[in-house]
CSV table of C-alpha atoms and ligand atoms in Angstrom, one decimal:
chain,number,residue,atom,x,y,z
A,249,UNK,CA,124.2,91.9,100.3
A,250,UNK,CA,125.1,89.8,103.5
A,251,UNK,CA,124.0,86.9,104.4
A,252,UNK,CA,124.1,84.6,106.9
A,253,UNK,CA,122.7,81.7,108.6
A,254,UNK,CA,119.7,82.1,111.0
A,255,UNK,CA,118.6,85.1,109.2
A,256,UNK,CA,115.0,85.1,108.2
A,257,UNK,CA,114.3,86.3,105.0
A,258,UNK,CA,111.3,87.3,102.2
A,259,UNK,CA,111.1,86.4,99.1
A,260,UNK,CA,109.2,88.0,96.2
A,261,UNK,CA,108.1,84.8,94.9
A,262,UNK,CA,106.4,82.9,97.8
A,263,UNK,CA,105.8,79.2,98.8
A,264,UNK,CA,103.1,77.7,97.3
A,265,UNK,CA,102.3,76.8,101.3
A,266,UNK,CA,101.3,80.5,101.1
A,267,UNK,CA,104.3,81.7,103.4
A,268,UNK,CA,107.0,84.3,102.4
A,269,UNK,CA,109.9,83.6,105.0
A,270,UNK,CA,112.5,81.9,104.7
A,271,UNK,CA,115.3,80.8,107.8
A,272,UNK,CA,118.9,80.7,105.7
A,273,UNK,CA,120.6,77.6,106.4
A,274,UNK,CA,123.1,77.6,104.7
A,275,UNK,CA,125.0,79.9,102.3
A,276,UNK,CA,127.6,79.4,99.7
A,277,UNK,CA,127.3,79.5,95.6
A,278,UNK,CA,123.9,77.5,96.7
A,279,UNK,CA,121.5,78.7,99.7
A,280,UNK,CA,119.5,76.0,101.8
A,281,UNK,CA,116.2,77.8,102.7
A,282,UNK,CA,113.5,76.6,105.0
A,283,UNK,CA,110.3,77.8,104.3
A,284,UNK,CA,109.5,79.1,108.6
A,285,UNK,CA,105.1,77.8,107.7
A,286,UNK,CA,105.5,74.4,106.5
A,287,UNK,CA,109.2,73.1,107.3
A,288,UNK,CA,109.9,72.4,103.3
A,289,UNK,CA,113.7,72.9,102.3
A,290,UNK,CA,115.0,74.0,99.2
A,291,UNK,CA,118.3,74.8,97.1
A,292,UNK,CA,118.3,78.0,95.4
A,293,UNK,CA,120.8,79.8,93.4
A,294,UNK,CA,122.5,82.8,95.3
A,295,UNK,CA,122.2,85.0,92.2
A,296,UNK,CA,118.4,83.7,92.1
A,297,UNK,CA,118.1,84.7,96.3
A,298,UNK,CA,119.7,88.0,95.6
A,299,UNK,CA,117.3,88.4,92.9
A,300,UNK,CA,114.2,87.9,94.5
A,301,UNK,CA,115.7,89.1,98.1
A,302,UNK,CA,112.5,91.5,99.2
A,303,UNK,CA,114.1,91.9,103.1
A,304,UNK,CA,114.9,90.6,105.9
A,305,UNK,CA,112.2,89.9,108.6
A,306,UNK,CA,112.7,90.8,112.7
A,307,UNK,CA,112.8,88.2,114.7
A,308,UNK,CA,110.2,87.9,117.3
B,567,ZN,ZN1,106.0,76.5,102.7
């Protein structure tokens, strides 16, 4: 899988905000995700973004 910044991506697990996208902003052994609803960042796991990686969303 390829990722890269900017993308927007689901998740099978959403944000307790109730949204399922996420903008990548950064990658590495650890991904920075926004959450695109409420603006909350987070550090996940590349293995646990692969893992839970549902697809990537079109940008309007
Ligand atoms: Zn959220």
């Amino acid at each position: 899988m390829n990722f890269e910044v900017g993308q927007i991506i689901k998740m099978k697990k959403p944000h307790p905000c109730g949204n399922n996208s996420w903008e990548i902003l950064r990658v590495g052994m650890d991904f920075r995700l926004r959450c695109t609803w409420c603006n909350h960042q987070v550090m996940i796991p590349r293995t646990t973004v692969e893992k839970s990686f549902k697809g990537f969303v079109e940008k309007a």
